[in-house]
Every structure is written in structure tokens, then in C-alpha cells.
Amino acid sequence: MTDACIFCRIVHGTIPATLVASNAHGIAFRDVNPQAPSHVLIIPRRHVRSLAEATDGAELGALLLLAAEVARVEGLDASGYRVVANTGMDGGQTVHHLHFHLLGGRSMQWPPG
Ligand code: 5GP
Ligand code: ZN
């Protein structure tokens, strides 16, 4: 837990978020500024700064399985979806607590901007 970290505060319930799912390693909640009809963030319960600093494969695997579970719950399996981990400055990461974006419900463009 890092007091200054907004996602740690969401994990600990001291700031509100709309939870969608959770497992032993992580939680999933709706992005406050959605970029698609379904936009959910999947984050570890532990404070990990970014994918670049992740070391726990079991934790990462559990987060990706949680993303797939959320996609099923959101009804995105048939239409498809995108999972993104913006990492570091060029990756466009703005919150420095590892998170996967799950985006779906519309057609995605490639390459991303
Ligand atoms: P990044 O730019 O780091 O990849 O993504 C951070 C995401 O967190 C953004 O999509 C932003 O809208 C979302 N976000 C930032 N602060 C909050 C918050 O307090 N609550 C929720 N639910 N999402 C947030
Ligand atoms: Zn944190």
C-alpha cells in the first residue's frame, strides 16, 4: 500500500470505484474516463509500479485470467476486445500502479496512437 497511489486507495476501499470482479491477486473496476463502451482496469492488489517492474508470474497470470473473466461477464467474447498495459513514458502510463486496460464494445483501430 502506497498512500499517494490512487489505485492502492481503490484496492483498500478508501476511494470509491465500480468493482466488476476480483480474485486473490487483483481487482477489476470501471475506468472513470471510459474510452470504449466497456473499459475496465485490472490491477494487482500489491503496489507494482508497472509491467517493467513486475516479477511475479503467478500474479501476472492471475491478472490476465481476471481480464478474460471480465470480458466474458461483459459479453465481449464473441465480438472481441483489447487488453493493453501502457508502460512508462512512451507507453503513455499516467497512473504508476500496474494496470491492464480491457476495452471492448466497439471496433478498435490499429496501430494505436
Ligand atoms: P494509464 O494512462 O496509466 O494507462 O491509465 C490510467 C487510467 O486510469 C486512465 O484510463 C484513467 O481514466 C484511469 N483513472 C485515473 N484515476 C482514476 C480513478 O480515480 N478511478 C478510476 N476508476 N479510474 C481512474
Ligand atoms: Zn499502488
PDB file of C-alpha atoms and ligand atoms in Angstrom:
ATOM      1  CA  MET A   1       0.000   0.000   0.000  1.00  0.00           C
ATOM      2  CA  THR A   2       1.282   3.422  -1.008  1.00  0.00           C
ATOM      3  CA  ASP A   3      -0.808   6.268   0.430  1.00  0.00           C
ATOM      4  CA  ALA A   4      -0.036   8.509  -2.532  1.00  0.00           C
ATOM      5  CA  CYS A   5      -1.181   5.897  -5.052  1.00  0.00           C
ATOM      6  CA  ILE A   6      -4.760   6.283  -6.204  1.00  0.00           C
ATOM      7  CA  PHE A   7      -5.071   2.632  -7.254  1.00  0.00           C
ATOM      8  CA  CYS A   8      -3.789   1.421  -3.863  1.00  0.00           C
ATOM      9  CA  ARG A   9      -6.532   3.511  -2.316  1.00  0.00           C
ATOM     10  CA  ILE A  10      -9.101   1.854  -4.577  1.00  0.00           C
ATOM     11  CA  VAL A  11      -7.791  -1.585  -3.544  1.00  0.00           C
ATOM     12  CA  HIS A  12      -8.191  -0.615   0.106  1.00  0.00           C
ATOM     13  CA  GLY A  13     -11.604   0.958  -0.422  1.00  0.00           C
ATOM     14  CA  THR A  14     -10.655   4.444   0.730  1.00  0.00           C
ATOM     15  CA  ILE A  15     -11.746   5.924  -2.580  1.00  0.00           C
ATOM     16  CA  PRO A  16     -14.733   4.525  -4.448  1.00  0.00           C
ATOM     17  CA  ALA A  17     -14.717   2.586  -7.695  1.00  0.00           C
ATOM     18  CA  THR A  18     -17.230   0.432  -9.528  1.00  0.00           C
ATOM     19  CA  LEU A  19     -15.911  -3.085  -8.990  1.00  0.00           C
ATOM     20  CA  VAL A  20     -16.603  -5.657 -11.686  1.00  0.00           C
ATOM     21  CA  ALA A  21     -14.683  -8.717 -10.460  1.00  0.00           C
ATOM     22  CA  SER A  22     -11.774  -9.775  -8.280  1.00  0.00           C
ATOM     23  CA  ASN A  23      -9.552 -12.716  -7.408  1.00  0.00           C
ATOM     24  CA  ALA A  24      -6.793 -13.406  -4.884  1.00  0.00           C
ATOM     25  CA  HIS A  25      -4.251 -11.328  -6.817  1.00  0.00           C
ATOM     26  CA  GLY A  26      -6.236  -8.459  -8.270  1.00  0.00           C
ATOM     27  CA  ILE A  27      -9.368  -6.408  -8.694  1.00  0.00           C
ATOM     28  CA  ALA A  28     -11.204  -5.114 -11.759  1.00  0.00           C
ATOM     29  CA  PHE A  29     -13.128  -1.839 -11.823  1.00  0.00           C
ATOM     30  CA  ARG A  30     -14.560   0.540 -14.408  1.00  0.00           C
ATOM     31  CA  ASP A  31     -12.323   3.290 -15.761  1.00  0.00           C
ATOM     32  CA  VAL A  32     -13.552   6.718 -14.645  1.00  0.00           C
ATOM     33  CA  ASN A  33     -12.982   8.088 -18.158  1.00  0.00           C
ATOM     34  CA  PRO A  34     -14.084   5.258 -20.468  1.00  0.00           C
ATOM     35  CA  GLN A  35     -12.623   5.079 -23.973  1.00  0.00           C
ATOM     36  CA  ALA A  36     -14.991   2.332 -25.146  1.00  0.00           C
ATOM     37  CA  PRO A  37     -18.443   1.057 -24.143  1.00  0.00           C
ATOM     38  CA  SER A  38     -16.658  -1.451 -21.877  1.00  0.00           C
ATOM     39  CA  HIS A  39     -13.493  -0.074 -20.270  1.00  0.00           C
ATOM     40  CA  VAL A  40     -12.321  -1.931 -17.193  1.00  0.00           C
ATOM     41  CA  LEU A  41      -8.986  -1.696 -15.362  1.00  0.00           C
ATOM     42  CA  ILE A  42      -7.429  -4.857 -13.924  1.00  0.00           C
ATOM     43  CA  ILE A  43      -4.848  -4.178 -11.233  1.00  0.00           C
ATOM     44  CA  PRO A  44      -2.811  -6.159  -8.692  1.00  0.00           C
ATOM     45  CA  ARG A  45      -3.708  -5.811  -5.021  1.00  0.00           C
ATOM     46  CA  ARG A  46       0.001  -5.203  -4.333  1.00  0.00           C
ATOM     47  CA  HIS A  47       1.628  -1.958  -5.410  1.00  0.00           C
ATOM     48  CA  VAL A  48       3.705  -2.768  -8.517  1.00  0.00           C
ATOM     49  CA  ARG A  49       4.743   0.330 -10.459  1.00  0.00           C
ATOM     50  CA  SER A  50       4.442  -1.034 -13.982  1.00  0.00           C
ATOM     51  CA  LEU A  51       4.824  -4.110 -16.149  1.00  0.00           C
ATOM     52  CA  ALA A  52       8.535  -3.237 -16.361  1.00  0.00           C
ATOM     53  CA  GLU A  53       8.856  -3.886 -12.617  1.00  0.00           C
ATOM     54  CA  ALA A  54       6.638  -6.965 -12.414  1.00  0.00           C
ATOM     55  CA  THR A  55       8.405 -10.135 -11.273  1.00  0.00           C
ATOM     56  CA  ASP A  56       5.607 -12.448 -10.133  1.00  0.00           C
ATOM     57  CA  GLY A  57       4.397 -14.633 -12.980  1.00  0.00           C
ATOM     58  CA  ALA A  58       1.577 -16.132 -10.925  1.00  0.00           C
ATOM     59  CA  GLU A  59       0.307 -12.642 -10.183  1.00  0.00           C
ATOM     60  CA  LEU A  60       0.519 -11.555 -13.823  1.00  0.00           C
ATOM     61  CA  GLY A  61      -1.188 -14.735 -14.969  1.00  0.00           C
ATOM     62  CA  ALA A  62      -3.987 -14.237 -12.470  1.00  0.00           C
ATOM     63  CA  LEU A  63      -4.486 -10.664 -13.675  1.00  0.00           C
ATOM     64  CA  LEU A  64      -4.767 -11.762 -17.315  1.00  0.00           C
ATOM     65  CA  LEU A  65      -7.193 -14.538 -16.372  1.00  0.00           C
ATOM     66  CA  LEU A  66      -9.202 -11.932 -14.476  1.00  0.00           C
ATOM     67  CA  ALA A  67      -9.241  -9.774 -17.627  1.00  0.00           C
ATOM     68  CA  ALA A  68     -10.591 -12.721 -19.626  1.00  0.00           C
ATOM     69  CA  GLU A  69     -13.224 -13.363 -16.950  1.00  0.00           C
ATOM     70  CA  VAL A  70     -14.317  -9.719 -17.046  1.00  0.00           C
ATOM     71  CA  ALA A  71     -14.559  -9.902 -20.841  1.00  0.00           C
ATOM     72  CA  ARG A  72     -16.895 -12.894 -20.520  1.00  0.00           C
ATOM     73  CA  VAL A  73     -19.006 -11.109 -17.895  1.00  0.00           C
ATOM     74  CA  GLU A  74     -19.161  -8.017 -20.137  1.00  0.00           C
ATOM     75  CA  GLY A  75     -20.356 -10.183 -23.030  1.00  0.00           C
ATOM     76  CA  LEU A  76     -17.335  -9.434 -25.203  1.00  0.00           C
ATOM     77  CA  ASP A  77     -16.239 -12.977 -26.034  1.00  0.00           C
ATOM     78  CA  ALA A  78     -17.964 -13.181 -29.406  1.00  0.00           C
ATOM     79  CA  SER A  79     -17.198  -9.643 -30.582  1.00  0.00           C
ATOM     80  CA  GLY A  80     -13.641  -9.482 -29.208  1.00  0.00           C
ATOM     81  CA  TYR A  81     -11.750  -6.968 -27.134  1.00  0.00           C
ATOM     82  CA  ARG A  82      -8.322  -5.483 -26.452  1.00  0.00           C
ATOM     83  CA  VAL A  83      -6.081  -5.747 -23.369  1.00  0.00           C
ATOM     84  CA  VAL A  84      -3.402  -3.049 -23.025  1.00  0.00           C
ATOM     85  CA  ALA A  85      -0.718  -2.276 -20.444  1.00  0.00           C
ATOM     86  CA  ASN A  86       0.575   1.239 -21.050  1.00  0.00           C
ATOM     87  CA  THR A  87       4.093   1.160 -19.630  1.00  0.00           C
ATOM     88  CA  GLY A  88       6.379   4.076 -18.855  1.00  0.00           C
ATOM     89  CA  MET A  89       6.620   7.432 -20.571  1.00  0.00           C
ATOM     90  CA  ASP A  90       6.435   6.396 -24.233  1.00  0.00           C
ATOM     91  CA  GLY A  91       3.757   3.866 -23.349  1.00  0.00           C
ATOM     92  CA  GLY A  92       1.581   6.695 -22.059  1.00  0.00           C
ATOM     93  CA  GLN A  93       1.290   5.402 -18.491  1.00  0.00           C
ATOM     94  CA  THR A  94      -0.214   8.059 -16.213  1.00  0.00           C
ATOM     95  CA  VAL A  95      -1.019   6.025 -13.078  1.00  0.00           C
ATOM     96  CA  HIS A  96       2.070   4.302 -11.722  1.00  0.00           C
ATOM     97  CA  HIS A  97       0.400   1.203 -10.354  1.00  0.00           C
ATOM     98  CA  LEU A  98       0.406  -1.664 -12.867  1.00  0.00           C
ATOM     99  CA  HIS A  99      -2.909  -1.976 -14.692  1.00  0.00           C
ATOM    100  CA  PHE A 100      -4.319  -3.703 -17.725  1.00  0.00           C
ATOM    101  CA  HIS A 101      -6.982  -1.859 -19.684  1.00  0.00           C
ATOM    102  CA  LEU A 102      -9.750  -4.097 -21.038  1.00  0.00           C
ATOM    103  CA  LEU A 103     -11.513  -2.303 -23.887  1.00  0.00           C
ATOM    104  CA  GLY A 104     -14.443  -3.613 -25.864  1.00  0.00           C
ATOM    105  CA  GLY A 105     -17.849  -2.923 -27.315  1.00  0.00           C
ATOM    106  CA  ARG A 106     -16.560  -1.119 -30.391  1.00  0.00           C
ATOM    107  CA  SER A 107     -14.140  -1.813 -33.215  1.00  0.00           C
ATOM    108  CA  MET A 108     -10.518  -0.912 -32.307  1.00  0.00           C
ATOM    109  CA  GLN A 109      -8.030   0.793 -34.595  1.00  0.00           C
ATOM    110  CA  TRP A 110      -4.504  -0.393 -35.342  1.00  0.00           C
ATOM    111  CA  PRO A 111      -1.888   0.907 -34.881  1.00  0.00           C
ATOM    112  CA  PRO A 112      -2.891   2.755 -31.695  1.00  0.00           C
ATOM    113  CA  GLY A 113      -1.958   6.432 -31.499  1.00  0.00           C
TER     114      GLY A 113
HETATM  115  P1  5GP B   1      -2.842   4.908 -17.987  1.00  0.00           P
HETATM  116  O1  5GP B   1      -2.894   6.217 -18.727  1.00  0.00           O
HETATM  117  O2  5GP B   1      -1.894   4.996 -16.807  1.00  0.00           O
HETATM  118  O3  5GP B   1      -2.586   3.723 -18.845  1.00  0.00           O
HETATM  119  O4  5GP B   1      -4.304   4.676 -17.437  1.00  0.00           O
HETATM  120  C1  5GP B   1      -4.782   5.186 -16.247  1.00  0.00           C
HETATM  121  C2  5GP B   1      -6.279   5.079 -16.311  1.00  0.00           C
HETATM  122  O5  5GP B   1      -6.795   5.252 -15.008  1.00  0.00           O
HETATM  123  C3  5GP B   1      -6.948   6.141 -17.184  1.00  0.00           C
HETATM  124  O6  5GP B   1      -7.700   5.495 -18.223  1.00  0.00           O
HETATM  125  C4  5GP B   1      -7.819   6.911 -16.219  1.00  0.00           C
HETATM  126  O7  5GP B   1      -9.053   7.300 -16.786  1.00  0.00           O
HETATM  127  C5  5GP B   1      -7.993   5.931 -15.077  1.00  0.00           C
HETATM  128  N1  5GP B   1      -8.168   6.551 -13.778  1.00  0.00           N
HETATM  129  C6  5GP B   1      -7.407   7.534 -13.229  1.00  0.00           C
HETATM  130  N2  5GP B   1      -7.851   7.856 -11.998  1.00  0.00           N
HETATM  131  C7  5GP B   1      -8.913   7.037 -11.768  1.00  0.00           C
HETATM  132  C8  5GP B   1      -9.787   6.887 -10.637  1.00  0.00           C
HETATM  133  O8  5GP B   1      -9.684   7.552  -9.615  1.00  0.00           O
HETATM  134  N3  5GP B   1     -10.763   5.952 -10.746  1.00  0.00           N
HETATM  135  C9  5GP B   1     -10.916   5.176 -11.867  1.00  0.00           C
HETATM  136  N4  5GP B   1     -11.916   4.298 -11.863  1.00  0.00           N
HETATM  137  N5  5GP B   1     -10.100   5.287 -12.941  1.00  0.00           N
HETATM  138  C10 5GP B   1      -9.112   6.210 -12.888  1.00  0.00           C
HETATM  139 ZN    ZN B   2      -0.440   1.488  -5.834  1.00  0.00          ZN
END
